[in-house]
Coordinates of C-alpha atoms and ligand atoms in Angstrom, one line a residue:
M1 CA 0.2 0.3 -0.1
Y2 CA 1.2 3.0 -1.1
S3 CA 0.2 6.7 0.1
L4 CA -1.2 9.4 -2.3
R5 CA 2.0 11.7 -1.2
G6 CA 3.9 7.6 -2.2
Y7 CA 2.7 7.5 -5.6
A8 CA 3.4 11.9 -5.9
A9 CA 6.9 10.6 -5.4
M10 CA 7.6 7.8 -7.5
T11 CA 5.8 9.3 -10.7
A12 CA 8.0 12.4 -9.6
D13 CA 11.5 10.4 -9.6
P14 CA 12.8 12.7 -12.5
I15 CA 15.5 9.2 -13.2
R16 CA 12.7 6.3 -12.9
L17 CA 10.2 9.1 -15.4
D18 CA 12.8 9.9 -18.0
A19 CA 13.7 6.1 -18.3
H20 CA 10.1 4.9 -18.4
T21 CA 8.9 7.4 -20.7
R22 CA 11.3 6.5 -23.2
A23 CA 10.6 3.1 -22.7
L24 CA 7.1 4.1 -23.8
A25 CA 7.8 6.3 -26.6
A26 CA 9.9 3.1 -27.7
T27 CA 6.9 0.9 -27.6
V28 CA 3.8 3.0 -28.1
R29 CA 2.9 3.6 -31.8
P30 CA -0.3 5.4 -32.8
G31 CA -3.5 3.2 -32.9
C32 CA -2.0 1.0 -29.9
V33 CA -3.6 -0.5 -26.8
V34 CA -1.5 -0.4 -23.9
A35 CA -2.1 -2.3 -20.5
D36 CA -1.2 -0.3 -18.0
I37 CA -0.4 -2.7 -14.4
G38 CA -1.0 -1.3 -11.5
A39 CA -1.4 2.0 -13.2
G40 CA -1.3 3.9 -9.5
T41 CA -2.3 7.9 -9.8
G42 CA -2.4 7.0 -13.5
I43 CA 1.2 8.4 -15.0
M44 CA 1.8 5.9 -17.2
S45 CA -1.9 5.3 -18.6
L46 CA -1.5 9.3 -19.7
L47 CA 1.9 9.2 -20.7
A48 CA 0.6 6.1 -23.4
C49 CA -2.9 8.6 -24.6
R50 CA -0.4 11.9 -25.1
L51 CA 1.9 9.3 -27.7
G52 CA -0.9 8.3 -29.5
A53 CA -2.5 5.4 -27.7
R54 CA -5.7 4.0 -28.7
R55 CA -7.3 2.6 -26.0
V56 CA -5.4 2.1 -22.6
F57 CA -6.3 0.0 -19.7
A58 CA -5.1 1.1 -16.7
I59 CA -5.7 -0.9 -14.2
E60 CA -5.5 -0.5 -10.4
P61 CA -6.6 -2.8 -7.5
D62 CA -5.6 0.9 -4.2
D63 CA -8.4 3.9 -4.5
A64 CA -4.9 5.5 -6.3
I65 CA -7.1 4.6 -9.1
E66 CA -9.8 7.2 -8.0
V67 CA -6.5 10.4 -8.8
A68 CA -5.7 8.0 -12.0
R69 CA -9.5 8.7 -13.2
E70 CA -9.2 12.5 -12.8
M71 CA -6.6 12.6 -14.2
A72 CA -8.1 10.9 -17.1
R73 CA -10.6 13.7 -17.2
V74 CA -8.9 16.7 -16.8
S75 CA -6.4 15.7 -19.0
G76 CA -9.3 15.1 -21.6
Y77 CA -8.4 11.2 -22.1
S78 CA -11.2 10.5 -20.5
D79 CA -12.3 8.3 -24.1
R80 CA -9.3 6.2 -24.9
I81 CA -9.3 5.4 -20.7
E82 CA -10.5 2.3 -19.2
F83 CA -10.1 1.0 -15.6
F84 CA -9.6 -1.5 -14.2
P85 CA -9.7 -1.2 -10.0
S86 CA -8.7 -4.5 -9.4
L87 CA -5.7 -7.1 -9.1
S88 CA -4.6 -7.3 -12.7
T89 CA -4.8 -12.0 -12.4
R90 CA -8.3 -11.3 -11.7
V91 CA -8.4 -8.8 -15.4
D92 CA -10.0 -9.8 -18.7
L93 CA -9.5 -7.6 -21.4
P94 CA -11.7 -6.7 -24.0
E95 CA -8.5 -7.4 -26.3
R96 CA -5.4 -7.9 -25.9
A97 CA -2.8 -5.3 -25.0
D98 CA 0.4 -4.4 -27.7
V99 CA 2.3 -2.9 -25.0
V100 CA 1.9 -4.2 -21.6
V101 CA 3.6 -1.3 -19.0
A102 CA 4.4 -2.6 -15.0
D103 CA 6.3 -1.4 -12.7
L104 CA 5.2 -3.9 -9.5
R105 CA 9.2 -3.4 -8.4
G106 CA 9.6 -2.3 -4.9
V107 CA 13.4 -2.0 -3.6
L108 CA 13.7 -5.3 -5.3
P109 CA 11.7 -7.2 -8.5
W110 CA 11.1 -10.3 -5.9
H111 CA 7.7 -8.0 -4.0
G112 CA 4.8 -9.6 -3.5
Q113 CA 2.6 -11.2 -5.9
H114 CA 5.1 -9.0 -8.3
L115 CA 6.8 -11.4 -10.7
P116 CA 3.4 -14.5 -10.5
A117 CA 1.3 -10.8 -12.0
I118 CA 4.0 -10.3 -15.0
M119 CA 4.1 -13.4 -15.9
D120 CA 0.5 -13.6 -15.9
A121 CA 0.0 -10.3 -18.0
R122 CA 2.3 -11.6 -20.6
D123 CA 0.5 -14.6 -21.4
R124 CA -3.2 -13.5 -21.3
L125 CA -2.7 -9.3 -21.2
L126 CA -0.3 -8.9 -24.0
A127 CA -0.7 -9.3 -28.1
P128 CA 1.5 -12.5 -29.2
G129 CA 4.3 -10.2 -30.5
G130 CA 3.4 -7.3 -28.4
R131 CA 6.4 -5.1 -26.3
L132 CA 6.7 -5.9 -22.0
I133 CA 7.6 -3.5 -20.1
P134 CA 10.5 -3.9 -18.9
T135 CA 12.3 -7.1 -20.8
T136 CA 15.4 -7.5 -18.2
D137 CA 16.4 -7.0 -14.4
V138 CA 20.0 -7.6 -13.2
V139 CA 20.5 -7.1 -10.1
W140 CA 24.0 -7.2 -8.1
A141 CA 24.9 -8.2 -4.8
A142 CA 28.7 -7.0 -2.7
P143 CA 29.8 -7.4 0.6
V144 CA 29.5 -3.7 2.1
S145 CA 30.8 -1.6 5.3
A146 CA 27.7 0.6 6.4
P147 CA 28.5 1.6 10.3
A148 CA 25.9 3.5 10.7
E149 CA 22.9 2.1 9.0
Y150 CA 24.2 -1.1 10.3
V151 CA 23.1 0.9 13.9
K152 CA 20.6 2.3 12.5
Q153 CA 18.5 -1.3 10.4
A154 CA 20.2 -3.8 12.7
A155 CA 21.6 -2.5 15.9
L156 CA 19.9 0.7 17.4
I157 CA 19.2 -1.0 20.6
D158 CA 22.3 -1.9 21.9
G159 CA 22.7 -1.9 25.2
V160 CA 19.7 0.7 25.4
A161 CA 18.7 1.6 28.7
G162 CA 21.6 -1.4 30.0
F163 CA 19.4 -4.7 29.6
D164 CA 20.3 -6.5 27.7
W165 CA 17.8 -6.9 23.4
A166 CA 18.9 -10.5 22.2
P167 CA 15.3 -11.0 22.1
L168 CA 14.2 -7.8 19.6
R169 CA 18.2 -7.9 17.6
S170 CA 18.5 -11.6 17.1
R171 CA 15.2 -10.0 15.2
T172 CA 16.1 -6.4 14.0
V173 CA 19.3 -8.3 12.2
N174 CA 17.1 -10.5 10.7
T175 CA 15.8 -7.6 8.9
W176 CA 16.8 -6.2 5.6
T177 CA 15.5 -2.6 4.4
S178 CA 16.0 -0.4 2.2
C179 CA 19.1 2.4 2.0
R180 CA 21.1 4.6 0.2
L181 CA 24.8 3.9 0.0
G182 CA 27.7 4.7 -2.3
P183 CA 30.1 3.1 -4.0
E184 CA 32.4 3.3 -1.1
A185 CA 30.7 1.5 1.8
L186 CA 32.0 -1.5 -1.3
I187 CA 35.0 -3.7 0.2
A188 CA 35.2 -6.4 -1.8
S189 CA 33.6 -5.8 -6.3
P190 CA 30.0 -7.1 -6.8
R191 CA 28.4 -9.9 -8.9
V192 CA 25.8 -10.5 -10.4
W193 CA 23.1 -12.8 -8.4
Q194 CA 20.2 -12.6 -11.0
T195 CA 19.1 -12.1 -14.8
I196 CA 15.7 -12.0 -15.2
H197 CA 14.2 -12.2 -18.4
Y198 CA 10.9 -11.6 -18.3
A199 CA 9.4 -12.5 -21.7
Q200 CA 11.3 -15.8 -20.2
L201 CA 10.3 -16.5 -16.7
T202 CA 8.2 -19.2 -15.7
H203 CA 8.4 -19.0 -10.9
P204 CA 8.9 -16.2 -8.4
N205 CA 11.7 -17.3 -6.8
A206 CA 15.5 -16.6 -6.4
A207 CA 18.4 -18.9 -5.4
G208 CA 21.9 -18.6 -6.3
T209 CA 25.6 -19.1 -4.0
L210 CA 28.4 -15.6 -4.9
E211 CA 32.2 -15.9 -3.3
F212 CA 33.7 -12.2 -3.1
Q213 CA 36.6 -11.9 -2.9
A214 CA 37.8 -8.6 -0.1
T215 CA 39.9 -5.4 -2.1
R216 CA 40.5 -3.6 1.7
A217 CA 40.3 -3.8 5.2
G218 CA 37.4 -2.8 7.4
A219 CA 34.4 -3.9 9.6
A220 CA 32.0 -5.7 7.0
H221 CA 28.0 -5.2 8.4
G222 CA 26.3 -7.2 5.5
W223 CA 24.9 -7.0 1.9
L224 CA 24.0 -4.3 -0.7
V225 CA 21.7 -5.9 -3.2
W226 CA 20.1 -3.7 -6.2
F227 CA 19.0 -3.8 -9.7
D228 CA 20.0 -2.8 -13.8
A229 CA 16.5 -2.2 -15.4
T230 CA 16.3 -3.2 -18.6
L231 CA 13.0 -1.8 -20.2
V232 CA 13.7 -2.3 -23.1
D233 CA 16.8 -2.4 -25.7
G234 CA 19.2 0.4 -24.1
I235 CA 16.8 2.5 -22.3
G236 CA 16.4 1.1 -18.1
F237 CA 18.1 2.5 -15.0
S238 CA 19.4 1.9 -11.8
N239 CA 19.0 1.7 -8.4
A240 CA 23.3 1.0 -8.4
P241 CA 25.4 2.9 -5.0
S242 CA 26.8 4.0 -8.4
A243 CA 23.9 5.3 -10.2
P244 CA 22.7 8.7 -8.8
A245 CA 19.4 8.0 -6.4
T246 CA 16.1 7.0 -6.9
I247 CA 13.5 6.3 -4.9
Y248 CA 13.6 2.5 -5.2
G249 CA 17.2 2.8 -2.3
S250 CA 19.0 -0.8 -2.3
A251 CA 18.5 -3.5 -0.5
F252 CA 20.3 -3.9 2.6
L253 CA 20.7 -7.4 4.6
P254 CA 22.9 -7.4 7.9
W255 CA 25.2 -9.3 9.6
M256 CA 23.8 -10.9 12.6
Q257 CA 27.0 -9.4 14.0
P258 CA 30.4 -6.8 12.1
I259 CA 33.2 -9.3 10.5
E260 CA 36.3 -7.4 10.7
V261 CA 37.8 -8.6 6.8
E262 CA 40.8 -8.5 5.7
P263 CA 42.2 -8.3 2.0
G264 CA 42.3 -11.5 0.4
D265 CA 39.4 -12.7 2.5
T266 CA 37.3 -14.1 0.9
I267 CA 33.6 -13.8 2.1
R268 CA 30.3 -16.6 0.2
V269 CA 26.6 -15.7 0.1
Q270 CA 23.6 -17.5 -0.6
L271 CA 20.8 -16.2 -1.0
E272 CA 17.7 -17.4 -1.6
A273 CA 13.4 -15.4 -2.2
W274 CA 11.1 -17.6 -1.7
L275 CA 7.1 -16.8 -2.4
V276 CA 5.4 -18.4 0.6
G277 CA 1.6 -16.5 0.5
N278 CA 2.0 -13.4 -0.3
D279 CA 5.2 -12.4 0.9
Y280 CA 8.5 -13.3 -0.2
V281 CA 10.5 -15.8 2.8
W282 CA 14.4 -14.1 2.4
R283 CA 16.9 -15.8 3.2
W284 CA 21.5 -15.2 3.4
D285 CA 23.9 -17.5 4.9
T286 CA 27.0 -16.3 5.6
E287 CA 30.6 -18.0 5.4
V288 CA 33.5 -15.9 5.7
R289 CA 36.9 -17.1 5.3
D290 CA 40.4 -15.5 6.1
G291 CA 43.0 -16.2 3.0
A292 CA 44.6 -19.1 4.5
G293 CA 41.3 -20.4 4.3
T294 CA 39.8 -20.9 7.8
T295 CA 36.5 -20.1 8.3
K296 CA 36.3 -16.7 10.7
A297 CA 32.3 -16.3 10.6
L298 CA 29.6 -18.7 9.7
L299 CA 26.0 -16.1 9.8
Q300 CA 22.5 -17.5 8.8
Q301 CA 19.6 -15.5 8.7
S302 CA 16.4 -15.1 6.9
S303 CA 14.0 -12.8 7.0
L304 CA 12.0 -15.2 9.0
Q305 CA 13.7 -15.6 11.9
G306 CA 13.3 -11.0 12.0
L307 CA 9.4 -12.2 12.3
S308 CA 7.6 -12.1 16.6
L309 CA 4.9 -15.3 15.3
S310 CA 2.1 -15.9 17.9
A311 CA 1.8 -19.5 18.9
A312 CA -1.2 -19.3 18.4
R313 CA -0.8 -17.5 14.9
L314 CA 1.4 -20.7 14.2
R315 CA -1.5 -23.2 15.1
H316 CA -3.7 -21.5 13.2
R317 CA -1.2 -21.9 10.0
S318 CA -0.6 -25.1 10.8
L319 CA -2.6 -27.6 7.6
D320 CA -3.5 -29.7 10.6
H321 CA -5.3 -27.9 13.1
Q322 CA -9.2 -27.4 12.9
P323 CA -10.4 -24.2 13.1
A324 CA -13.1 -23.1 14.7
L325 CA -15.2 -20.2 14.6
S326 CA -14.2 -17.3 17.4
E327 CA -16.8 -14.1 18.0
E328 CA -14.3 -12.9 15.8
G329 CA -15.6 -15.2 12.4
E330 CA -19.0 -15.6 13.9
I331 CA -19.6 -11.3 13.8
D332 CA -18.3 -11.7 10.0
R333 CA -21.0 -14.4 9.4
T334 CA -23.2 -12.8 11.0
A335 CA -22.6 -10.0 7.6
L336 CA -21.9 -11.7 5.3
S337 CA -25.3 -13.7 5.8
L338 CA -26.8 -11.0 5.6
M339 CA -25.5 -9.5 2.8
Q340 CA -28.2 -11.3 0.3
G341 CA -29.7 -7.9 -1.1
A342 CA -31.8 -7.3 1.3
A343 CA -30.8 -5.8 3.7
T344 CA -29.2 -2.3 4.2
V345 CA -25.3 -1.6 5.4
A346 CA -26.9 0.4 8.6
E347 CA -29.3 -2.3 9.1
I348 CA -27.2 -5.3 9.0
G349 CA -24.8 -2.9 11.8
D350 CA -28.2 -2.3 13.9
E351 CA -28.6 -6.2 13.3
L352 CA -24.8 -7.0 14.4
L353 CA -25.5 -4.8 17.4
R354 CA -27.4 -6.9 18.5
R355 CA -26.8 -10.4 18.3
F356 CA -23.7 -9.6 20.1
P357 CA -23.8 -6.1 22.6
R358 CA -21.4 -7.4 24.3
Y359 CA -18.3 -6.9 21.4
F360 CA -19.1 -3.8 20.5
P361 CA -19.4 -0.5 22.6
D362 CA -21.7 1.0 20.6
L363 CA -24.0 1.7 17.1
R364 CA -21.5 2.5 15.7
A365 CA -18.2 0.8 16.1
A366 CA -21.6 -2.6 15.3
R367 CA -22.4 0.1 11.8
N368 CA -18.5 0.9 11.1
R369 CA -17.5 -3.1 11.2
A370 CA -20.8 -4.1 8.6
C371 CA -19.3 -0.9 6.3
D372 CA -15.8 -2.3 6.1
L373 CA -17.8 -5.2 4.9
S374 CA -19.6 -3.9 2.9
H375 CA -16.5 -2.5 1.1
K376 CA -14.2 -6.1 1.5
Y377 CA -17.6 -8.0 0.3
A378 CA -19.9 -6.6 -1.2
R379 CA -20.4 -6.1 -5.7
Ligands
SAM1 C1 5.7 0.7 -7.6 S1 3.6 1.0 -8.1 C2 4.1 1.8 -9.7 C3 2.2 3.4 -10.1 C4 2.3 3.3 -11.7 N1 2.6 2.4 -12.3 C5 3.5 4.5 -11.8 O1 4.6 4.3 -12.1 O2 3.2 5.2 -10.4 C6 3.1 -0.5 -8.5 C7 1.3 -0.3 -8.3 O3 1.1 -1.4 -9.1 C8 -0.3 -1.7 -7.8 N2 -0.2 -3.1 -7.9 C9 0.5 -4.3 -7.4 N3 0.0 -5.1 -7.5 C10 -0.7 -5.6 -9.1 C11 -1.2 -6.2 -9.7 N4 -1.3 -7.5 -10.0 N5 -2.5 -5.3 -10.8 C12 -2.6 -4.3 -10.7 N6 -1.4 -3.1 -9.8 C13 -1.2 -4.1 -8.6 C14 -0.1 -1.5 -6.3 O4 -1.0 -1.2 -5.9 C15 0.1 -0.3 -6.9 O5 -0.3 1.1 -6.8

């Protein structure tokens, strides 16, 4: 979920905007059909219209699509842009698109349902011989020395108020975040971890091992991962440390503790991203060996260890658990059973209060629950 300010910031990012503007100019021909997957507040759809697209499908489940609708109106493109307030994977288009444009990335391409959505759009929504934007993401990794970032992201809690914060620290060091580091942070030459060719992509996961030789001495703090995107041949952008800053930032995967490295040390990572449900589980296992081959550090880390999961949550998700409805469930079931097209939202709220008087503090709270469920499930 992005805020509207977030949409404004990504729309206004000059590097991202310039690359997409040029990629659309290279692919959108007057009279063609464009599908804008993840239209947000509408920039790609508007650009496609300006380039002469005959018909644009703007697909976006977030309410930001209402801003895109208004943008189409005030820009004079309402007659050419059709809006689909839905996930692209649930949309059938009236005709296939000559150009599909989708920037669903987060800091990295492995972001929520991004990759399954692009594969689906490529296979179902793109016309044979059509153009898919982006075409390729090359993803790089390197070990970095980043003391300030490490404190901010992983070790902020160390020593606070004299307590041993191990239970919290063990989670923060297993959580990766977006940051901006310059090339001076690298302590080895970067290497390519993955290359995603969107035209051929068949699965959403990634795994690979990389080995680096430290080029300088210093305290190393984790891995930096970034991508070079090619939108269409010869046009792209990058969130590399050596490139100008973009809205994406790079991914910093901290180590459990800083490790002093010397030039010639070998630093190895097994880096994996597995889509589980709607999110990725990241795993980064690190080994540092000195010039003689002696292991200096062996770290096994995963974003799963960065979570704080209650026993109840784990039990509920266990496949052999036999669930029985909680009071929350009874409330939702009652409300849903009343959504047969005869009762109003207010009447459903009134009924909820009548049946669950101890749960709802007042009528307003019960009606709010009915409003929320109506928004989520009603036609
Ligand atoms: C990075 S934003 C890009 C927004 C807009 N294209 C722009 O350039 O400003 C990605 C958008 O994709 C939407 N999104 C994610 N998965 C989607 C899907 N499968 N179908 C349609 N929209 C999706 C998100 O809600 C979000 O608004």
